[in-house]
Amino acid sequence: MENLHQIFIQEAAELLSELEDALLSFEDDLTDEDAVQGIFRVMHTLKGSSAMFGYSMVNDFTHELEFIYDGIREKKIIATHEILDLTLKSVDHLKQLINNPLNTSNEVKSNQKGLLDEIKKHTNSNANTFKKEVVEAHEDEKCYYIRFAPNKTILKHGTNPNYILEDLIDLGNGIILPSIDRIPILSELTYQDFYMSFEIVLVTHSNVKEIEEIFMFVEDDANIQIHQFEFDINLNTDLISELRESAIEQRPLGIDNITKILSIKDQDSRLSSGFFDPQNKGQNGTPSKSEDKQTDSIRVSSLKLDEMMNQISELVTTQARLNMLVNDTGDNELSAITEGMNKITRALRGTAFSICLIPIDNLMLRFKRLIRDLSKELDKDIEFITSGTETELDKSILDKLSDPLLHLVRNCIDHGIETKDQRLKSGKATKGKISLEAYNSGTNVVIELKDDGRGIDKEKIIQKALKNKLIKADENLTENEIYNLLFHPGFSTASTVTDISGRGVGMDVAKRGIEDIQGAIRIESTLGKGTSFKISLPLTLSIIDGLLVSVGNETFILPLQHVEKCYELPGEFLLNTNQPVVLDDKRMTVFNLREAFGYKQTQQKLYQVIKTKFEGSDIGLAVDTIIGEHQVVLKPLGTMYNDQQEYSGATILGNGSVALVFDVNKLVTKLTSGEYQKLNERKYAKQK
Amino acid sequence: MKVLIADDSESIRELVGMTLESAGYEVKKAADGVEALNMLRAEKANQIITDLNLPNMDGITLVKKIRLDPSKAGIPILLLTTESQVDKKEEAKKAGATGWIVKPFAQEKLLNIVKRVVR
């Protein structure tokens, strides 16, 4: 800075001598306009730089002096020798100020004042005062609507409208809604022109002046409106998406529309949050995603819903029969009408379903609490992450899911996540992670429970299983089969039975609970890294995608979720019941359902074998024919048949006949236990 | 980021140069309008700061000339002006200037205004 001062002083000295020169030649010709211009310019320069370097007296002085020559330049003041005299005296004074900047004696000051008074006489000027900006006190947050519509030519002035938008948003929290309504068609578009306009909703502590300041260079280049809202706004994601969506339909929105949206949302947030009450028996009429626009809801009793579902199912069934009949008649017009009815019925069924669907997040919330309490109790540090909480499930499924899932979560915390010390030792963060993720996959809902705990020790499982005589010593088990041992009743690797889990009652009950709702569970784990439980559930219990098969003179439905693959098998392979058969290079037991159900064995050339999974291993079910895929409405069999196990219900086919629907797990259980054999033997014994 | 400062006062050129260079800009200095144009022809600048009063070509003429050149379209031009020259602001704007900096200015204010128009 010292250096710069030196430069200034030198420069000022040069300027002053230049000024003196110019004044002297001006004196010779008072009409010389160029001379006036030169004089003015020097004074102006001196004024500017003196201010920069803190020579305020010089600045003030030159400021006033400049006026005279500005006036002369503009022909408002006539140059006279008197003025010249005064000016030259002023130059002397200035020289003194520059050479002795530290001299602020009264003499200097009064000299300046004297000269200034003289000067002012000529210019009639009032001291130019800075317009002092009134600094308003900052209040709390305010909400503004700002409309910024730049002129087409704004870019030509080197302005970048983006900077203005950035500066606006920097003031607080806001959303920018751009409008493209002024963009012409491609052939008329010129790249030098600017066609966008913007509406901004801004929540900030700043006042209007500060906002206006951002526009200071573009006041003349744009249409700017700033309006302050009277109410408070909480600019949350809800509101933002509401504004964005409305802007899609109409741009620009205009202040009236925006005011409307904001004031509605303002009221909204004051009303009680949410209608969904999970504890209540009654069910909500409309399940809504949390971002949904405001929708009305009604409470509906689940009984009424069940009844409605029933009636719709009946409708679907009757519809199917009608279809078959119409097909037979071949009447085109009738066909067309029934086709139309089909569409409506299907849509109706879809809507009815969605009414019974509830987002899963409520369940997740309960877990949050559980995890918190449990981790405190066990002195473990656990972070619970949920995602996909808006995924929806049928209410009845959700209800039956909570206990099994709860147990799995308890298990995670108890056995999965290690203590802080153990985690540190294995190089993990002390905070354990449990994540619950829900998503749709095809016609299923998948729920994944993952932890980054100690993983499953396969060796330990095998040891325990051997000890409890669940497996034989020489059995070669696949990874899946080993994990599935965990679900075996009476199995438990916990060395102590804790209050929380380990009694061996948990995991198998959990699995059964999941299977009761037509779900399946799969375990994946890496020792030392973590475990994941993958539960897949059908969207609904009452409609099944199934494989229609025939055994003997009966038809059955096999739920498609259990069907892995279908094979054709020549009859010779099934001569011995329960004989392992090799299919796709894998050995599997194939059950001859025809035989199991007591039908006489015919020399059937080909059997259809359906591969399914049972407790981790492949099982084949041999049927006479596979008729095809059918989507059927599952109906309960009725209280008289409560004792049976292997059928989850029945359905009415299009031709009016009844098909029983298999509960595959239970069916295979019964088959493997040899019960059918016993039943058949008894039957034959009686017949004899 | 290259900034061209055109001002007949050496001390101002130095001050502006120092301020901007300390903020990471590259600064080129011209003492009058003609020199400024020549420099711009030789090298591109991201921003131009010019005083209103320059010898050989005043600030507003300089702005007009710069704006005539399509290769310099959209470059922000800031004018250095004193608060008494309000009407000059209008004229400058019409000529195509982007904004203005009022003299005297504090170093920080200079930086803020520069940032307002070029990033």
PDB file of C-alpha atoms in Angstrom, chain A residues 126-354:
ATOM      1  CA  ASN A 126     -25.800  22.059  -2.453  1.00  0.00           C
ATOM      2  CA  ALA A 127     -23.294  19.739  -1.078  1.00  0.00           C
ATOM      3  CA  ASN A 128     -23.915  16.487  -2.700  1.00  0.00           C
ATOM      4  CA  THR A 129     -24.720  14.092  -0.004  1.00  0.00           C
ATOM      5  CA  PHE A 130     -24.719  10.408  -0.339  1.00  0.00           C
ATOM      6  CA  LYS A 131     -28.123   9.026  -0.203  1.00  0.00           C
ATOM      7  CA  LYS A 132     -27.709   7.142   2.966  1.00  0.00           C
ATOM      8  CA  GLU A 133     -29.454   3.821   2.699  1.00  0.00           C
ATOM      9  CA  VAL A 134     -31.836   3.344   5.512  1.00  0.00           C
ATOM     10  CA  VAL A 135     -30.917   0.047   6.963  1.00  0.00           C
ATOM     11  CA  GLU A 136     -34.070  -1.622   8.032  1.00  0.00           C
ATOM     12  CA  ALA A 137     -33.916  -3.842  10.981  1.00  0.00           C
ATOM     13  CA  HIS A 138     -33.967  -7.437   9.970  1.00  0.00           C
ATOM     14  CA  GLU A 139     -37.078  -9.137  11.076  1.00  0.00           C
ATOM     15  CA  ASP A 140     -38.013 -12.736  11.011  1.00  0.00           C
ATOM     16  CA  GLU A 141     -38.442 -14.640   7.864  1.00  0.00           C
ATOM     17  CA  LYS A 142     -40.679 -13.252   5.214  1.00  0.00           C
ATOM     18  CA  CYS A 143     -42.074 -14.828   2.128  1.00  0.00           C
ATOM     19  CA  TYR A 144     -41.904 -13.105  -1.216  1.00  0.00           C
ATOM     20  CA  TYR A 145     -43.249 -13.649  -4.683  1.00  0.00           C
ATOM     21  CA  ILE A 146     -40.821 -12.310  -7.237  1.00  0.00           C
ATOM     22  CA  ARG A 147     -41.489 -12.104 -10.922  1.00  0.00           C
ATOM     23  CA  PHE A 148     -38.427 -11.606 -13.045  1.00  0.00           C
ATOM     24  CA  ALA A 149     -39.091 -11.280 -16.756  1.00  0.00           C
ATOM     25  CA  PRO A 150     -35.941 -10.093 -18.513  1.00  0.00           C
ATOM     26  CA  ASN A 151     -36.191  -8.297 -21.808  1.00  0.00           C
ATOM     27  CA  LYS A 152     -35.136 -10.182 -24.847  1.00  0.00           C
ATOM     28  CA  THR A 153     -32.026  -8.080 -25.173  1.00  0.00           C
ATOM     29  CA  ILE A 154     -30.734  -8.519 -21.656  1.00  0.00           C
ATOM     30  CA  LEU A 155     -27.858 -10.725 -22.719  1.00  0.00           C
ATOM     31  CA  LYS A 156     -26.522  -7.996 -24.933  1.00  0.00           C
ATOM     32  CA  HIS A 157     -25.677  -5.998 -21.866  1.00  0.00           C
ATOM     33  CA  GLY A 158     -23.452  -8.714 -20.584  1.00  0.00           C
ATOM     34  CA  THR A 159     -25.920  -9.654 -17.886  1.00  0.00           C
ATOM     35  CA  ASN A 160     -26.261 -13.278 -16.914  1.00  0.00           C
ATOM     36  CA  PRO A 161     -29.765 -13.786 -15.504  1.00  0.00           C
ATOM     37  CA  ASN A 162     -28.604 -16.953 -13.795  1.00  0.00           C
ATOM     38  CA  TYR A 163     -26.444 -14.910 -11.451  1.00  0.00           C
ATOM     39  CA  ILE A 164     -29.481 -12.941 -10.416  1.00  0.00           C
ATOM     40  CA  LEU A 165     -31.430 -16.109  -9.709  1.00  0.00           C
ATOM     41  CA  GLU A 166     -28.490 -17.495  -7.763  1.00  0.00           C
ATOM     42  CA  ASP A 167     -28.177 -14.356  -5.701  1.00  0.00           C
ATOM     43  CA  LEU A 168     -31.894 -14.387  -4.946  1.00  0.00           C
ATOM     44  CA  ILE A 169     -31.902 -17.955  -3.734  1.00  0.00           C
ATOM     45  CA  ASP A 170     -28.770 -17.268  -1.721  1.00  0.00           C
ATOM     46  CA  LEU A 171     -30.792 -14.881   0.387  1.00  0.00           C
ATOM     47  CA  GLY A 172     -32.699 -17.713   1.943  1.00  0.00           C
ATOM     48  CA  ASN A 173     -34.770 -20.627   0.866  1.00  0.00           C
ATOM     49  CA  GLY A 174     -36.679 -20.640  -2.315  1.00  0.00           C
ATOM     50  CA  ILE A 175     -37.969 -22.231  -5.454  1.00  0.00           C
ATOM     51  CA  ILE A 176     -37.617 -20.972  -8.991  1.00  0.00           C
ATOM     52  CA  LEU A 177     -40.411 -21.636 -11.465  1.00  0.00           C
ATOM     53  CA  PRO A 178     -39.257 -20.934 -14.980  1.00  0.00           C
ATOM     54  CA  SER A 179     -41.648 -20.121 -17.797  1.00  0.00           C
ATOM     55  CA  ILE A 180     -40.952 -20.984 -21.343  1.00  0.00           C
ATOM     56  CA  ASP A 181     -44.067 -19.423 -22.793  1.00  0.00           C
ATOM     57  CA  ARG A 182     -42.130 -16.808 -24.665  1.00  0.00           C
ATOM     58  CA  ILE A 183     -39.820 -19.162 -26.476  1.00  0.00           C
ATOM     59  CA  PRO A 184     -40.623 -18.965 -30.193  1.00  0.00           C
ATOM     60  CA  ILE A 185     -40.477 -21.825 -32.624  1.00  0.00           C
ATOM     61  CA  LEU A 186     -37.032 -22.984 -33.673  1.00  0.00           C
ATOM     62  CA  SER A 187     -36.936 -21.099 -36.923  1.00  0.00           C
ATOM     63  CA  GLU A 188     -37.611 -17.837 -35.172  1.00  0.00           C
ATOM     64  CA  LEU A 189     -35.203 -18.383 -32.329  1.00  0.00           C
ATOM     65  CA  THR A 190     -32.118 -16.220 -32.182  1.00  0.00           C
ATOM     66  CA  TYR A 191     -29.363 -17.169 -29.824  1.00  0.00           C
ATOM     67  CA  GLN A 192     -28.559 -13.681 -28.724  1.00  0.00           C
ATOM     68  CA  ASP A 193     -32.001 -13.166 -27.305  1.00  0.00           C
ATOM     69  CA  PHE A 194     -33.276 -14.269 -23.951  1.00  0.00           C
ATOM     70  CA  TYR A 195     -36.726 -15.793 -23.820  1.00  0.00           C
ATOM     71  CA  MET A 196     -37.150 -17.166 -20.331  1.00  0.00           C
ATOM     72  CA  SER A 197     -38.995 -15.573 -17.480  1.00  0.00           C
ATOM     73  CA  PHE A 198     -39.076 -16.647 -13.857  1.00  0.00           C
ATOM     74  CA  GLU A 199     -41.278 -16.705 -10.846  1.00  0.00           C
ATOM     75  CA  ILE A 200     -39.589 -17.113  -7.529  1.00  0.00           C
ATOM     76  CA  VAL A 201     -41.080 -17.940  -4.173  1.00  0.00           C
ATOM     77  CA  LEU A 202     -38.507 -16.909  -1.612  1.00  0.00           C
ATOM     78  CA  VAL A 203     -38.402 -17.268   2.152  1.00  0.00           C
ATOM     79  CA  THR A 204     -35.744 -15.032   3.617  1.00  0.00           C
ATOM     80  CA  HIS A 205     -34.756 -12.702   6.416  1.00  0.00           C
ATOM     81  CA  SER A 206     -33.865 -10.023   3.902  1.00  0.00           C
ATOM     82  CA  ASN A 207     -36.039  -7.022   3.296  1.00  0.00           C
ATOM     83  CA  VAL A 208     -37.343  -5.657   0.030  1.00  0.00           C
ATOM     84  CA  LYS A 209     -34.441  -3.273  -0.413  1.00  0.00           C
ATOM     85  CA  GLU A 210     -31.945  -6.076  -0.255  1.00  0.00           C
ATOM     86  CA  ILE A 211     -33.927  -7.983  -2.838  1.00  0.00           C
ATOM     87  CA  GLU A 212     -34.136  -4.937  -5.064  1.00  0.00           C
ATOM     88  CA  GLU A 213     -30.397  -4.534  -4.780  1.00  0.00           C
ATOM     89  CA  ILE A 214     -29.904  -7.805  -6.550  1.00  0.00           C
ATOM     90  CA  PHE A 215     -31.760  -6.367  -9.504  1.00  0.00           C
ATOM     91  CA  MET A 216     -29.903  -3.101  -9.445  1.00  0.00           C
ATOM     92  CA  PHE A 217     -28.214  -3.443 -12.774  1.00  0.00           C
ATOM     93  CA  VAL A 218     -31.172  -4.870 -14.590  1.00  0.00           C
ATOM     94  CA  GLU A 219     -33.987  -2.613 -13.495  1.00  0.00           C
ATOM     95  CA  ASP A 220     -34.322  -1.252 -16.980  1.00  0.00           C
ATOM     96  CA  ASP A 221     -33.715  -4.517 -18.700  1.00  0.00           C
ATOM     97  CA  ALA A 222     -36.461  -6.535 -17.107  1.00  0.00           C
ATOM     98  CA  ASN A 223     -39.940  -6.547 -15.765  1.00  0.00           C
ATOM     99  CA  ILE A 224     -39.557  -7.003 -12.031  1.00  0.00           C
ATOM    100  CA  GLN A 225     -42.261  -7.447  -9.445  1.00  0.00           C
ATOM    101  CA  ILE A 226     -41.676  -8.097  -5.788  1.00  0.00           C
ATOM    102  CA  HIS A 227     -44.566  -8.933  -3.527  1.00  0.00           C
ATOM    103  CA  GLN A 228     -44.432  -9.867   0.107  1.00  0.00           C
ATOM    104  CA  PHE A 229     -46.920 -12.409   1.410  1.00  0.00           C
ATOM    105  CA  GLU A 230     -48.662 -11.743   4.640  1.00  0.00           C
ATOM    106  CA  PHE A 231     -48.634 -15.232   5.964  1.00  0.00           C
ATOM    107  CA  ASP A 232     -45.753 -17.407   7.042  1.00  0.00           C
ATOM    108  CA  ILE A 233     -44.678 -20.148   4.783  1.00  0.00           C
ATOM    109  CA  ASN A 234     -42.832 -23.279   5.544  1.00  0.00           C
ATOM    110  CA  LEU A 235     -41.189 -24.138   2.277  1.00  0.00           C
ATOM    111  CA  ASN A 236     -41.113 -27.893   2.629  1.00  0.00           C
ATOM    112  CA  THR A 237     -40.822 -30.535  -0.053  1.00  0.00           C
ATOM    113  CA  ASP A 238     -44.581 -30.943  -0.037  1.00  0.00           C
ATOM    114  CA  LEU A 239     -45.169 -27.346  -0.940  1.00  0.00           C
ATOM    115  CA  ILE A 240     -42.360 -27.288  -3.438  1.00  0.00           C
ATOM    116  CA  SER A 241     -43.675 -30.241  -5.383  1.00  0.00           C
ATOM    117  CA  GLU A 242     -47.156 -28.756  -5.285  1.00  0.00           C
ATOM    118  CA  LEU A 243     -45.856 -25.556  -6.817  1.00  0.00           C
ATOM    119  CA  ARG A 244     -43.790 -27.419  -9.384  1.00  0.00           C
ATOM    120  CA  GLU A 245     -46.671 -29.578 -10.447  1.00  0.00           C
ATOM    121  CA  SER A 246     -48.996 -26.651 -10.836  1.00  0.00           C
ATOM    122  CA  ALA A 247     -46.366 -24.853 -12.854  1.00  0.00           C
ATOM    123  CA  ILE A 248     -46.332 -27.733 -15.314  1.00  0.00           C
ATOM    124  CA  GLU A 249     -49.897 -27.054 -16.204  1.00  0.00           C
ATOM    125  CA  GLN A 250     -49.676 -23.355 -16.439  1.00  0.00           C
ATOM    126  CA  ARG A 251     -46.781 -21.032 -16.895  1.00  0.00           C
ATOM    127  CA  PRO A 252     -46.422 -18.508 -15.616  1.00  0.00           C
ATOM    128  CA  LEU A 253     -48.530 -19.338 -12.598  1.00  0.00           C
ATOM    129  CA  GLY A 254     -49.144 -15.767 -11.644  1.00  0.00           C
ATOM    130  CA  ILE A 255     -49.266 -14.365  -8.178  1.00  0.00           C
ATOM    131  CA  ASP A 256     -52.912 -15.201  -7.618  1.00  0.00           C
ATOM    132  CA  ASN A 257     -52.456 -18.879  -8.245  1.00  0.00           C
ATOM    133  CA  ILE A 258     -49.354 -19.053  -6.148  1.00  0.00           C
ATOM    134  CA  THR A 259     -51.065 -17.212  -3.338  1.00  0.00           C
ATOM    135  CA  LYS A 260     -53.835 -19.744  -3.500  1.00  0.00           C
ATOM    136  CA  ILE A 261     -51.509 -22.700  -3.346  1.00  0.00           C
ATOM    137  CA  LEU A 262     -49.495 -21.249  -0.512  1.00  0.00           C
ATOM    138  CA  SER A 263     -52.474 -20.324   1.578  1.00  0.00           C
ATOM    139  CA  ILE A 264     -54.037 -23.750   1.173  1.00  0.00           C
ATOM    140  CA  LYS A 265     -50.847 -25.405   2.260  1.00  0.00           C
ATOM    141  CA  ASP A 266     -50.606 -22.998   5.114  1.00  0.00           C
ATOM    142  CA  GLN A 267     -53.973 -24.148   6.379  1.00  0.00           C
ATOM    143  CA  ASP A 268     -53.080 -27.748   5.765  1.00  0.00           C
ATOM    144  CA  SER A 269     -50.107 -27.754   8.012  1.00  0.00           C
ATOM    145  CA  ARG A 270     -52.168 -26.351  10.799  1.00  0.00           C
ATOM    146  CA  LEU A 271     -54.694 -29.157  10.646  1.00  0.00           C
ATOM    147  CA  SER A 272     -53.878 -32.365  12.415  1.00  0.00           C
ATOM    148  CA  SER A 273     -51.371 -34.477  10.643  1.00  0.00           C
ATOM    149  CA  GLY A 274     -52.562 -37.544   8.848  1.00  0.00           C
ATOM    150  CA  PHE A 275     -55.718 -39.563   9.020  1.00  0.00           C
ATOM    151  CA  PHE A 276     -54.162 -42.942   9.246  1.00  0.00           C
ATOM    152  CA  ASP A 277     -54.678 -44.518  12.615  1.00  0.00           C
ATOM    153  CA  PRO A 278     -53.120 -47.939  12.694  1.00  0.00           C
ATOM    154  CA  GLN A 279     -54.487 -48.985  16.060  1.00  0.00           C
ATOM    155  CA  ASN A 280     -58.023 -48.545  14.979  1.00  0.00           C
ATOM    156  CA  LYS A 281     -60.004 -51.467  13.722  1.00  0.00           C
ATOM    157  CA  GLY A 282     -61.671 -49.353  11.113  1.00  0.00           C
ATOM    158  CA  GLN A 283     -59.826 -48.877   7.916  1.00  0.00           C
ATOM    159  CA  ASN A 284     -59.129 -45.800   5.923  1.00  0.00           C
ATOM    160  CA  GLY A 285     -60.941 -45.265   2.719  1.00  0.00           C
ATOM    161  CA  THR A 286     -58.047 -43.811   0.806  1.00  0.00           C
ATOM    162  CA  PRO A 287     -54.477 -44.798   1.334  1.00  0.00           C
ATOM    163  CA  SER A 288     -52.351 -41.983   0.042  1.00  0.00           C
ATOM    164  CA  LYS A 289     -48.683 -41.468  -0.613  1.00  0.00           C
ATOM    165  CA  SER A 290     -47.340 -38.722   1.587  1.00  0.00           C
ATOM    166  CA  GLU A 291     -46.754 -36.394  -1.351  1.00  0.00           C
ATOM    167  CA  ASP A 292     -50.285 -36.700  -2.635  1.00  0.00           C
ATOM    168  CA  LYS A 293     -52.367 -33.651  -3.193  1.00  0.00           C
ATOM    169  CA  GLN A 294     -54.957 -33.027  -0.593  1.00  0.00           C
ATOM    170  CA  THR A 295     -57.553 -35.774  -0.793  1.00  0.00           C
ATOM    171  CA  ASP A 296     -60.527 -36.417   1.384  1.00  0.00           C
ATOM    172  CA  SER A 297     -60.661 -39.631   3.290  1.00  0.00           C
ATOM    173  CA  ILE A 298     -63.395 -41.591   5.006  1.00  0.00           C
ATOM    174  CA  ARG A 299     -63.180 -44.281   7.577  1.00  0.00           C
ATOM    175  CA  VAL A 300     -64.569 -47.545   6.372  1.00  0.00           C
ATOM    176  CA  SER A 301     -65.108 -50.674   8.410  1.00  0.00           C
ATOM    177  CA  SER A 302     -63.065 -53.616   7.202  1.00  0.00           C
ATOM    178  CA  LEU A 303     -66.147 -55.787   7.276  1.00  0.00           C
ATOM    179  CA  LYS A 304     -67.717 -53.679   4.598  1.00  0.00           C
ATOM    180  CA  LEU A 305     -64.534 -53.842   2.598  1.00  0.00           C
ATOM    181  CA  ASP A 306     -64.390 -57.599   2.889  1.00  0.00           C
ATOM    182  CA  GLU A 307     -67.920 -57.834   1.696  1.00  0.00           C
ATOM    183  CA  MET A 308     -67.192 -55.566  -1.217  1.00  0.00           C
ATOM    184  CA  MET A 309     -64.167 -57.654  -2.154  1.00  0.00           C
ATOM    185  CA  ASN A 310     -66.290 -60.765  -2.019  1.00  0.00           C
ATOM    186  CA  GLN A 311     -68.916 -59.336  -4.239  1.00  0.00           C
ATOM    187  CA  ILE A 312     -66.382 -58.178  -6.735  1.00  0.00           C
ATOM    188  CA  SER A 313     -64.769 -61.574  -6.750  1.00  0.00           C
ATOM    189  CA  GLU A 314     -68.128 -63.131  -7.425  1.00  0.00           C
ATOM    190  CA  LEU A 315     -68.559 -60.704 -10.226  1.00  0.00           C
ATOM    191  CA  VAL A 316     -65.239 -61.742 -11.713  1.00  0.00           C
ATOM    192  CA  THR A 317     -66.142 -65.378 -11.497  1.00  0.00           C
ATOM    193  CA  THR A 318     -69.559 -64.952 -13.008  1.00  0.00           C
ATOM    194  CA  GLN A 319     -67.954 -62.847 -15.661  1.00  0.00           C
ATOM    195  CA  ALA A 320     -65.659 -65.715 -16.548  1.00  0.00           C
ATOM    196  CA  ARG A 321     -68.614 -68.027 -16.993  1.00  0.00           C
ATOM    197  CA  LEU A 322     -70.404 -65.518 -19.127  1.00  0.00           C
ATOM    198  CA  ASN A 323     -67.319 -65.262 -21.281  1.00  0.00           C
ATOM    199  CA  MET A 324     -67.193 -68.950 -21.922  1.00  0.00           C
ATOM    200  CA  LEU A 325     -70.810 -69.052 -22.859  1.00  0.00           C
ATOM    201  CA  VAL A 326     -70.550 -66.118 -25.184  1.00  0.00           C
ATOM    202  CA  ASN A 327     -67.539 -67.644 -26.887  1.00  0.00           C
ATOM    203  CA  ASP A 328     -69.575 -70.725 -27.609  1.00  0.00           C
ATOM    204  CA  THR A 329     -72.428 -68.824 -29.158  1.00  0.00           C
ATOM    205  CA  GLY A 330     -70.127 -66.947 -31.478  1.00  0.00           C
ATOM    206  CA  ASP A 331     -72.317 -63.878 -31.424  1.00  0.00           C
ATOM    207  CA  ASN A 332     -70.021 -61.005 -32.289  1.00  0.00           C
ATOM    208  CA  GLU A 333     -72.073 -58.241 -30.840  1.00  0.00           C
ATOM    209  CA  LEU A 334     -72.526 -60.081 -27.608  1.00  0.00           C
ATOM    210  CA  SER A 335     -68.818 -60.810 -27.573  1.00  0.00           C
ATOM    211  CA  ALA A 336     -68.004 -57.174 -27.905  1.00  0.00           C
ATOM    212  CA  ILE A 337     -70.284 -56.240 -25.047  1.00  0.00           C
ATOM    213  CA  THR A 338     -68.890 -58.883 -22.735  1.00  0.00           C
ATOM    214  CA  GLU A 339     -65.382 -57.825 -23.630  1.00  0.00           C
ATOM    215  CA  GLY A 340     -66.307 -54.337 -22.512  1.00  0.00           C
ATOM    216  CA  MET A 341     -67.741 -55.692 -19.296  1.00  0.00           C
ATOM    217  CA  ASN A 342     -64.551 -57.626 -18.739  1.00  0.00           C
ATOM    218  CA  LYS A 343     -62.496 -54.492 -18.866  1.00  0.00           C
ATOM    219  CA  ILE A 344     -64.728 -52.710 -16.421  1.00  0.00           C
ATOM    220  CA  THR A 345     -64.764 -55.616 -14.035  1.00  0.00           C
ATOM    221  CA  ARG A 346     -61.017 -55.919 -14.093  1.00  0.00           C
ATOM    222  CA  ALA A 347     -60.669 -52.217 -13.428  1.00  0.00           C
ATOM    223  CA  LEU A 348     -63.179 -52.458 -10.628  1.00  0.00           C
ATOM    224  CA  ARG A 349     -61.255 -55.265  -9.065  1.00  0.00           C
ATOM    225  CA  GLY A 350     -58.039 -53.316  -9.326  1.00  0.00           C
ATOM    226  CA  THR A 351     -59.584 -50.347  -7.578  1.00  0.00           C
ATOM    227  CA  ALA A 352     -61.079 -52.522  -4.877  1.00  0.00           C
ATOM    228  CA  PHE A 353     -57.685 -53.952  -4.220  1.00  0.00           C
ATOM    229  CA  SER A 354     -55.941 -50.685  -3.962  1.00  0.00           C
TER     230      SER A 354
END
